[in-house]
Short mmCIF file of C-alpha atoms and ligand atoms in Angstrom, two decimals:
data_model
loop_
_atom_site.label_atom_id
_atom_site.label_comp_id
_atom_site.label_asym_id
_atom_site.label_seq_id
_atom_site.Cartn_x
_atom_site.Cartn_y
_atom_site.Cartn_z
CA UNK A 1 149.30 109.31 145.57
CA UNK A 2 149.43 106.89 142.44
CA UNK A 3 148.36 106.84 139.15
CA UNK A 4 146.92 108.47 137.08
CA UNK A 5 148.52 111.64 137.28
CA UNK A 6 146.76 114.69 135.55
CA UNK A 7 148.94 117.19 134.18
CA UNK A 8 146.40 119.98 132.67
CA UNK A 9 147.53 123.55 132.78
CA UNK A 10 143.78 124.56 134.28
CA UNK A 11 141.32 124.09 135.64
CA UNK A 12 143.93 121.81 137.34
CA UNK A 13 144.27 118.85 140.31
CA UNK A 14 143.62 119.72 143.92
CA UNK A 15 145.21 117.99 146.97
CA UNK A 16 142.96 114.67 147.60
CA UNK A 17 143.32 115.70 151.21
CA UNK A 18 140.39 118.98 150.25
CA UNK A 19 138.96 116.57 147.72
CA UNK A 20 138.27 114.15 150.74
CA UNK A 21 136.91 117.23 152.48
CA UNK A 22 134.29 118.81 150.05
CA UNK A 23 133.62 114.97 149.77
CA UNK A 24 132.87 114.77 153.75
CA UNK A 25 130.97 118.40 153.38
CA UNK A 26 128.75 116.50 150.90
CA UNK A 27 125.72 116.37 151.57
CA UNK A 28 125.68 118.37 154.60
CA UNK A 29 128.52 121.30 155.31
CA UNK A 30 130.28 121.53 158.60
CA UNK A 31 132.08 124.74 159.63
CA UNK A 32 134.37 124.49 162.22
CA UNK A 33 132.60 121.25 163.67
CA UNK A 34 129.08 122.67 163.15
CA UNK A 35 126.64 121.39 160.88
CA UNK A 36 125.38 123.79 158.83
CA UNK A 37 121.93 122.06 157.90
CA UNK A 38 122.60 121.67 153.65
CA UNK A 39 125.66 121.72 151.92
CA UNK A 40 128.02 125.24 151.11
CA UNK A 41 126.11 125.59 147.72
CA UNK A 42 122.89 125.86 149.12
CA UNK A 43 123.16 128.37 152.35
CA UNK A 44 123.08 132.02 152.13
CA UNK A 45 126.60 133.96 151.57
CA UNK A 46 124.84 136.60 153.74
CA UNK A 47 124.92 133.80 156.67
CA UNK A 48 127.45 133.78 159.57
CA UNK A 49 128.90 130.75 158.74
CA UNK A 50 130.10 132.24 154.75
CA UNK A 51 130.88 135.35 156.50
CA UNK A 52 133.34 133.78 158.48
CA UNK A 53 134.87 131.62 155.87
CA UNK A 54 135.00 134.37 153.88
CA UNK A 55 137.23 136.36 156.29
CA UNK A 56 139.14 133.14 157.42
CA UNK A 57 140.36 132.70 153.89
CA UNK A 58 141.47 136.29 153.71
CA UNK A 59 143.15 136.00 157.00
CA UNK A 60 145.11 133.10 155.47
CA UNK A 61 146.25 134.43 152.84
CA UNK A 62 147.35 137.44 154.29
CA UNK A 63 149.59 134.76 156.82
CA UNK A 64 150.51 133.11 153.75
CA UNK A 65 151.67 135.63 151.31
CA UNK A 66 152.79 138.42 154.02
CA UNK A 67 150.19 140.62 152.68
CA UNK A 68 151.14 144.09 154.27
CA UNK A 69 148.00 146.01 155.97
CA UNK A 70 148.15 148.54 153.35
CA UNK A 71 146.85 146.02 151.04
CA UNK A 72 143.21 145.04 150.15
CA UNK A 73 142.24 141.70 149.40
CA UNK A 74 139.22 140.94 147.27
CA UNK A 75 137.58 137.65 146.00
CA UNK A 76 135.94 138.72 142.23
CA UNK A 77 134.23 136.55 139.30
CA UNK A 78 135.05 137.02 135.49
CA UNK A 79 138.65 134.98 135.23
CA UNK A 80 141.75 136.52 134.38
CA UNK A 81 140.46 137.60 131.43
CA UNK A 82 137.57 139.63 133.50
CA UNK A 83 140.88 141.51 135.23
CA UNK A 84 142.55 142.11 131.56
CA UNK A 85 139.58 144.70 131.41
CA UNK A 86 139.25 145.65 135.03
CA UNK A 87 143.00 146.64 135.56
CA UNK A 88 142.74 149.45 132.85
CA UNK A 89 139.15 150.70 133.94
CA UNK A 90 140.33 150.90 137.38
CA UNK A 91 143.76 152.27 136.71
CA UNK A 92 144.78 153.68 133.50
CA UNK A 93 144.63 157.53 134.19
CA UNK A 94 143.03 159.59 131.07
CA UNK A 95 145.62 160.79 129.10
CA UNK A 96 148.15 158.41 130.50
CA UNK A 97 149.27 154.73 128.75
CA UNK A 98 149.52 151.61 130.35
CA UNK A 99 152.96 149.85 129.73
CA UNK A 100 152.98 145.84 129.33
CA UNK A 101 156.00 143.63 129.19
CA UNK A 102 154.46 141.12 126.62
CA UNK A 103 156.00 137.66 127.38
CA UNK A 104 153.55 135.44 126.30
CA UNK A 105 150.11 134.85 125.40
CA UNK A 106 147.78 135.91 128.16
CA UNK A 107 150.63 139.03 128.48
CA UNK A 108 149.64 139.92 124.62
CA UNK A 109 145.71 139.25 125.56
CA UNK A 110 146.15 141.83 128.26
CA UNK A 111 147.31 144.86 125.64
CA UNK A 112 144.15 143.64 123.35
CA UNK A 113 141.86 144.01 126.02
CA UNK A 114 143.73 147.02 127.49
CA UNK A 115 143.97 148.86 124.32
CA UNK A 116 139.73 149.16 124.33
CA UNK A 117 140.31 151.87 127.49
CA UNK A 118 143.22 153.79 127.16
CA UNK A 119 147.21 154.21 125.23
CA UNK A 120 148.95 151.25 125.66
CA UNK A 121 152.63 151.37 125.36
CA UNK A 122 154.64 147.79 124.82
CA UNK A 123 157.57 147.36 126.74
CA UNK A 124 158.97 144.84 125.12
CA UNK A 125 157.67 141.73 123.49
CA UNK A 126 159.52 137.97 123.15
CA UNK A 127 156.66 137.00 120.88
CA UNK A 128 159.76 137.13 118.16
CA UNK A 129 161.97 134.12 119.52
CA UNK A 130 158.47 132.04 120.48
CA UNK A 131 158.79 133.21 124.17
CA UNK A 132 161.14 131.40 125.01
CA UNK A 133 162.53 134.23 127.46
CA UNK A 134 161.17 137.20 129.50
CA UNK A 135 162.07 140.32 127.60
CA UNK A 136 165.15 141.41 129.19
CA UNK A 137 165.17 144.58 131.22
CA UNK A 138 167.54 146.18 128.83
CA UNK A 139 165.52 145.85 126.17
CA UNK A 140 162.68 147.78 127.28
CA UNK A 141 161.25 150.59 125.22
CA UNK A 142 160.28 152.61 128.44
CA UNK A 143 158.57 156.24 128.08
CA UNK A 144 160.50 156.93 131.62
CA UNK A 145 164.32 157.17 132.21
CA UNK A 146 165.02 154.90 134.88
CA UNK A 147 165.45 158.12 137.61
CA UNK A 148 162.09 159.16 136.47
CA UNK A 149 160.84 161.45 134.10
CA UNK A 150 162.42 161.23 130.39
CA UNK A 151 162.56 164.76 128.13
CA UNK A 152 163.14 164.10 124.32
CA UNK A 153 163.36 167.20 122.38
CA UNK A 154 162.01 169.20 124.73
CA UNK A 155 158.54 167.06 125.53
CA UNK A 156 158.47 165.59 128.99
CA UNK A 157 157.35 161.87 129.23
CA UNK A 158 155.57 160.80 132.17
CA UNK A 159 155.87 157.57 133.83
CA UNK A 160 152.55 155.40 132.66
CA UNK A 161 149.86 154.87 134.84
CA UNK A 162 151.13 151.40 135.78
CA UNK A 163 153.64 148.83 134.13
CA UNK A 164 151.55 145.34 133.75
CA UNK A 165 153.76 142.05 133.55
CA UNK A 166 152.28 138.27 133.48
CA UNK A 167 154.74 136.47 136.08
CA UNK A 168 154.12 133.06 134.88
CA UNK A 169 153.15 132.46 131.16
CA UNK A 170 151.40 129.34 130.94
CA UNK A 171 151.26 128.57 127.86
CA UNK A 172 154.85 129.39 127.06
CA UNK A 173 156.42 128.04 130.33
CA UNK A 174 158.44 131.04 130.91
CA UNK A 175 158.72 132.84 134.55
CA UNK A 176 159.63 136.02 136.00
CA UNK A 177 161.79 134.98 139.43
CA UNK A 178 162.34 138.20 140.77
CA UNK A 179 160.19 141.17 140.49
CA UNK A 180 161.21 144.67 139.72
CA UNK A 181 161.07 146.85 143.09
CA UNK A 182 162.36 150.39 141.10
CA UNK A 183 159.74 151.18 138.78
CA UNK A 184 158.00 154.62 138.55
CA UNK A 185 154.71 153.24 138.34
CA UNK A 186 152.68 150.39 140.11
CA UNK A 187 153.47 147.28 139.02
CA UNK A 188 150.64 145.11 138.28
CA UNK A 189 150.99 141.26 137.80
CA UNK A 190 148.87 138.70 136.28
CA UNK A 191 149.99 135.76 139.11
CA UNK A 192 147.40 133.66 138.04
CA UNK A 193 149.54 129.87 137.04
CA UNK A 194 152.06 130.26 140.07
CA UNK A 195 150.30 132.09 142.69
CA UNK A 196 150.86 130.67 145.92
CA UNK A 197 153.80 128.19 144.41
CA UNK A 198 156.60 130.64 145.97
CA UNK A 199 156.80 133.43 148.47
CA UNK A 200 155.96 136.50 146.74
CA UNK A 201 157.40 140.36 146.75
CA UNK A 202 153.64 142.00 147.44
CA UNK A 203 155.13 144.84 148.27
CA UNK A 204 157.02 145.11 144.80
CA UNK A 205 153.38 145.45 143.76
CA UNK A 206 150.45 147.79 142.91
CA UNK A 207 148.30 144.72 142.33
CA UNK A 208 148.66 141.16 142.05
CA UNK A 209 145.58 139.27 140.29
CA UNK A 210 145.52 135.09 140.34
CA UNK A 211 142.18 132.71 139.00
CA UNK A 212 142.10 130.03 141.18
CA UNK A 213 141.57 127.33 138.57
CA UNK A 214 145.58 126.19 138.63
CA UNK A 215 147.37 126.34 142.05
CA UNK A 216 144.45 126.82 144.50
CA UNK A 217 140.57 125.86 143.66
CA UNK A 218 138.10 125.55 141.01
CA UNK A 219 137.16 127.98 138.53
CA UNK A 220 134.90 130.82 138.98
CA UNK A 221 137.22 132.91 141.68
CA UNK A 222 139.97 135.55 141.15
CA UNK A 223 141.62 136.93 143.94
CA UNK A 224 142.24 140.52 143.50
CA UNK A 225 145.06 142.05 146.18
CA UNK A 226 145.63 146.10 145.44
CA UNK A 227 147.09 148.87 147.34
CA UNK A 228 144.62 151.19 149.18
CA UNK A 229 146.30 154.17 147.50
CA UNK A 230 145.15 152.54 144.30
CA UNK A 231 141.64 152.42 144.70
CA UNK A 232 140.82 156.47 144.51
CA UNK A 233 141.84 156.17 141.18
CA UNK A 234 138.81 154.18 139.01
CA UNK A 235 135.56 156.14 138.37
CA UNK A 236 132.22 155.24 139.68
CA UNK A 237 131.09 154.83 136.03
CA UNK A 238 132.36 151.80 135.60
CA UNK A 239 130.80 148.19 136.44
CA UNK A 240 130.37 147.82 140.10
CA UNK A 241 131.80 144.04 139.90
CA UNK A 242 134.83 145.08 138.68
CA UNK A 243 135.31 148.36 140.60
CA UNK A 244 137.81 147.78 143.58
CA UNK A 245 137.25 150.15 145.54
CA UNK A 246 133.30 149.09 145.90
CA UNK A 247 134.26 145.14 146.00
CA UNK A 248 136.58 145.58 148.53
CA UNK A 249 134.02 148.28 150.70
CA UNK A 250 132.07 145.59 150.88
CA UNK A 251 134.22 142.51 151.51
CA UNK A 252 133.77 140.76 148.35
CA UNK A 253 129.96 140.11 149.25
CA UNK A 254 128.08 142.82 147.18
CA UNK A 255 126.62 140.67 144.94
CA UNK A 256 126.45 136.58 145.45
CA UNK A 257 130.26 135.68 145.53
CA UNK A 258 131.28 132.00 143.42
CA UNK A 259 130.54 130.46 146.82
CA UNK A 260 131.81 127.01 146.03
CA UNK A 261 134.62 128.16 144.38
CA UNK A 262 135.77 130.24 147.83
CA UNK A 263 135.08 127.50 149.91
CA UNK A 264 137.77 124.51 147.87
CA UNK A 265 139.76 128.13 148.08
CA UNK A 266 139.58 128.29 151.38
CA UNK A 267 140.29 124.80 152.19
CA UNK A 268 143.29 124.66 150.03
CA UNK A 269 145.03 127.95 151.87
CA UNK A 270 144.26 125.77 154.88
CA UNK A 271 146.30 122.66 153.10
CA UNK A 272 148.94 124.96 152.02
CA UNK A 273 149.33 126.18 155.45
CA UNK A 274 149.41 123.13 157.14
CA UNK A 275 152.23 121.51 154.80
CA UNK A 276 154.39 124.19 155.66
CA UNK A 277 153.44 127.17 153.81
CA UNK A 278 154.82 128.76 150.89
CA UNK A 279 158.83 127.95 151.51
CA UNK A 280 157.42 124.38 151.41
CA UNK A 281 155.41 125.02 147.91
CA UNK A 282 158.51 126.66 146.46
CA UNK A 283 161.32 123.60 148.06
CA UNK A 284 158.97 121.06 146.55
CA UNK A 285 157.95 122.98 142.99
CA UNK A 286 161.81 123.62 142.61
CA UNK A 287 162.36 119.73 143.24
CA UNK A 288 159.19 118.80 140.49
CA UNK A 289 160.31 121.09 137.99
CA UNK A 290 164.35 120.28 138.36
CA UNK A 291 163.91 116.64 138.47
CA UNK A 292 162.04 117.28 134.53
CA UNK A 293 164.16 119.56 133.24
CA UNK A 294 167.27 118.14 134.19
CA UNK A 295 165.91 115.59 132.50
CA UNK A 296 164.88 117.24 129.08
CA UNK A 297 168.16 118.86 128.74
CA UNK A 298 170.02 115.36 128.93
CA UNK A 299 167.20 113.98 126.13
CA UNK A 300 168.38 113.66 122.60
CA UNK A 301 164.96 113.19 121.64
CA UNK A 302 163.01 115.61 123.01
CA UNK A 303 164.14 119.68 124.26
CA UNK A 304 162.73 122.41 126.81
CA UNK A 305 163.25 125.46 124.55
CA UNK A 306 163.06 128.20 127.43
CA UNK A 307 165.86 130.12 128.10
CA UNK A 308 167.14 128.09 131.71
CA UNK A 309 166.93 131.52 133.60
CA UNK A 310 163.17 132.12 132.49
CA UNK A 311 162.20 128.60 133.18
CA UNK A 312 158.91 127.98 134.33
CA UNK A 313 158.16 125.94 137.51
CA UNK A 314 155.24 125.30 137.48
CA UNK A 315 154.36 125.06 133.48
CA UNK A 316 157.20 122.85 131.58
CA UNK A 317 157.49 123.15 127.96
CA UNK A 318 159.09 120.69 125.64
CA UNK A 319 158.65 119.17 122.23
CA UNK A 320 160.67 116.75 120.15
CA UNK A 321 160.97 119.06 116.53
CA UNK A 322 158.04 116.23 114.65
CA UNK A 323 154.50 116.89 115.50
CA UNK A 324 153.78 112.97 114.91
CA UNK A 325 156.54 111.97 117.81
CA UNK A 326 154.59 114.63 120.39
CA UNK A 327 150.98 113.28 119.61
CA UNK A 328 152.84 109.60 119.85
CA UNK A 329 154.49 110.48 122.99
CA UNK A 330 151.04 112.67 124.32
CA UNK A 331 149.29 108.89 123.70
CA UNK A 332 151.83 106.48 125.09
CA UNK A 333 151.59 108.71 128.48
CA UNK A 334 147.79 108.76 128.01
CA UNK A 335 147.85 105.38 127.88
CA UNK A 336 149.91 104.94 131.28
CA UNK A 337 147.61 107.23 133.08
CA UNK A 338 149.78 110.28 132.95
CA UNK A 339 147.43 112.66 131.32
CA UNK A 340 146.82 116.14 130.00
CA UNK A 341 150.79 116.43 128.76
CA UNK A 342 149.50 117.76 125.02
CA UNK A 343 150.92 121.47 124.87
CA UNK A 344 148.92 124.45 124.10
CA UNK A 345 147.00 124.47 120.49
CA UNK A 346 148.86 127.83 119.62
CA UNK A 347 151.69 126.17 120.70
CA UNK A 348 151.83 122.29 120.32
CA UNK A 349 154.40 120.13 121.72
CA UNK A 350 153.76 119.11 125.39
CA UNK A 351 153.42 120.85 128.27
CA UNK A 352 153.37 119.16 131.53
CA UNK A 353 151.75 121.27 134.67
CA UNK A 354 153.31 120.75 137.59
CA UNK A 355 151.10 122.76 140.11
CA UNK A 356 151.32 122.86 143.98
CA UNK A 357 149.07 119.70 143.96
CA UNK A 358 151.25 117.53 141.91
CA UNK A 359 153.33 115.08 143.87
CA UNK A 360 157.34 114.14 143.16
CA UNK A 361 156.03 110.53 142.04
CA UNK A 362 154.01 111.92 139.58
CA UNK A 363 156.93 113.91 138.10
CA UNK A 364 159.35 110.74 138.54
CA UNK A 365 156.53 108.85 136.26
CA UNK A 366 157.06 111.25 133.72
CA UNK A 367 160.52 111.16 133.88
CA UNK A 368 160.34 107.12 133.54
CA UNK A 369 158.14 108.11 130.59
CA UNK A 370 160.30 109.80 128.52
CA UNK A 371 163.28 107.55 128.89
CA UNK A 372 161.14 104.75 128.07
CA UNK A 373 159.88 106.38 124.93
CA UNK A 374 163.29 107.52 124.16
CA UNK A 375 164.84 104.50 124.06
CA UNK A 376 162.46 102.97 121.36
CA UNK A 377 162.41 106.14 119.34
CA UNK A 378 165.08 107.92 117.56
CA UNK A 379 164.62 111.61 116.06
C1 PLP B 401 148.49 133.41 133.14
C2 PLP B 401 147.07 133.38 132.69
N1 PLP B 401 146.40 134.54 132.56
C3 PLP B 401 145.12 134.56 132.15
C4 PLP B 401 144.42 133.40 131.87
C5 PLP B 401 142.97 133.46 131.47
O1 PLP B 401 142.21 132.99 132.55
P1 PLP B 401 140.61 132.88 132.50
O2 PLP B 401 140.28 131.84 131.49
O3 PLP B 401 140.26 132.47 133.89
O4 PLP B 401 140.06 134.22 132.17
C6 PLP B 401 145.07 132.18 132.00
C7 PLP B 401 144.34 130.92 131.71
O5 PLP B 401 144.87 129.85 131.64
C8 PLP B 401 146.43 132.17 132.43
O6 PLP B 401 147.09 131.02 132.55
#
């Protein structure tokens, strides 16, 4: 793959190999070698041929990820931000709070949203040093001891319903590597800018939610995957689109699913797979995101302020300290097709996504990019 290279943190590039596909599905959709008589926008999700890629993409993912059987997965509309409101109505037990590790921006959108249904409780929050880290366990201000149940002058805490963390902060460019497995409460994750760029501890997890719209299709899909033990919990006054227990009864199909949007899904599980799986995603996002930070930290001009242990893969951060040299270095890149590098608005600098899609050469443009710039500008 050449130039240009697009960079945007979401909705994000796709492999050209399931660009070519949808391209060949165009006007006319073939499943599995059989024409399908109009194209996967226009034929009924209640007909065998959706059914089937329906289940197919499950099937993969479950290969992919090592989903254990315990485990439902379910394809749901309304974004992340849909499942910043779902998680709570589904989970957070009256009379119980929620507790959220807040290392970022969509973490902190999660509490607002949370905070309509229930107590929330904030672990800890990074917001203070720009999140440039994920709050260290140490520092959490937990309402459980760490064997269980906490008494403080004679009032018993209870564990919170769940414990809610954002494992890759997107606007922020911070990560969370390894996931807790010896909490007293599910954990639930907001996977949603690295999903399916690593292996992943599902088992560490209540629930793991992930929009498709950066590492694996277009917008208008999240994939939802809970614990069965979890779904008894929501009750049945709350929206049937965003009650588990009812989406995943009926295998995602209760109402009309984002059809589109499950089918580039389902051809990009099918890409992932065939390049090796997720060992493969994680070799080659380790090599991307390496290759720029290595070179950032040797950069007099320009730094990656995240702590190196919290580093994101997938979503690098960096700035040079002088608004005017980021929107000058934002336009020479622009200008040399390597596009969509201008950071976050709440955040400003650059921020170059490196998703599953991206190739090395694209990163290795970059790379020539800065040093180029570098060299004919001084701090
Ligand atoms: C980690 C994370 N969570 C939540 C969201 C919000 O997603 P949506 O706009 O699909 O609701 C985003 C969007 O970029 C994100 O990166």
């Amino acid at each position: 793959m050449s130039l240009p290279y697009n960079f945007s943190p979401g909705p994000a590039m796709l492999p050209p190999e399931v660009l070519d596909q949808v391209r060949a599905d165009l006007p006319e959709w073939h499943w599995h070698g059989v024409g399908q008589g109009a194209s996967v926008m226009e034929v009924s999700h209640r007909g065998k041929a959706f059914e089937a890629l329906i289940a197919e993409a499950e099937q993969d993912l479950r290969d992919l990820l090592a989903i254990p059987a315990n485990y439902r997965v379910i394809f749901m509309q309304g974004g992340a931000w849909g499942q910043f409101a779902a998680v709570p109505m589904n989970l957070l037990r009256p009379g119980e709070t929620a507790d959220y590790l807040v290392s970022g921006g969509w973490s902190k959108s999660a509490v607002g949203e949370a905070a309509k249904f229930g107590a929330v409780n904030v672990l800890a929050s990074s917001e203070s040093d720009g999140y440039t880290s994920v709050p260290a366990r140490n520092t959490w201000k937990s309402t459980w001891t760490e064997n269980g149940v906490q008494t403080t002058a004679g009032q018993s805490l209870q564990p919170p319903s769940y414990i809610y963390a954002c494992s890759n902060e997107t606007v922020y460019g911070n990560e969370i590597h390894t996931l807790p497995r010896d909490l007293p409460a599910p954990l639930v994750i907001d996977a949603s800018s690295h999903f399916l760029s690593r292996p992943m501890d599902v088992a560490a997890c209540g629930l793991i939610y992930a929009g498709a719209q950066k590492n694996i299709g277009p917008a208008g899909v999240t994939i939802v995957i809970v614990r069965d033990d979890l779904l008894d919990r929501a009750p049945m006054t709350i929206p049937s689109v965003f009650h588990y227990k009812h989406m995943a009864a009926n295998k995602s199909l209760f109402n009309t699913p984002p059809v589109f949007s499950i089918y580039v899904t389902a051809l990009t599980l099918k890409w992932i797979k065939a390049q090796g799986g997720l060992a493969e995603m994680e070799c080659r996002a380790i090599a991307r995101s390496a290759l720029l930070y290595d070179t950032l930290d040797a950069s007099q001009l320009f730094k990656a302020p995240v702590a190196r242990t919290d580093r994101s893969r997938m979503n690098v951060v960096f700035d040079s300290g002088n608004a005017d040299t980021d929107a000058a270095f934002v336009a020479f890149c622009d200008a040399r097709g390597l596009k969509s590098l201008k950071g976050h608005r709440v955040r400003g600098g650059m921020r170059a996504s490196l998703y599953n899609a991206m190739p090395l050469s694209g990163v290795e443009a970059l790379v020539t990019a800065v040093r180029e710039f570098e060299a004919t500008h001084s701090r």
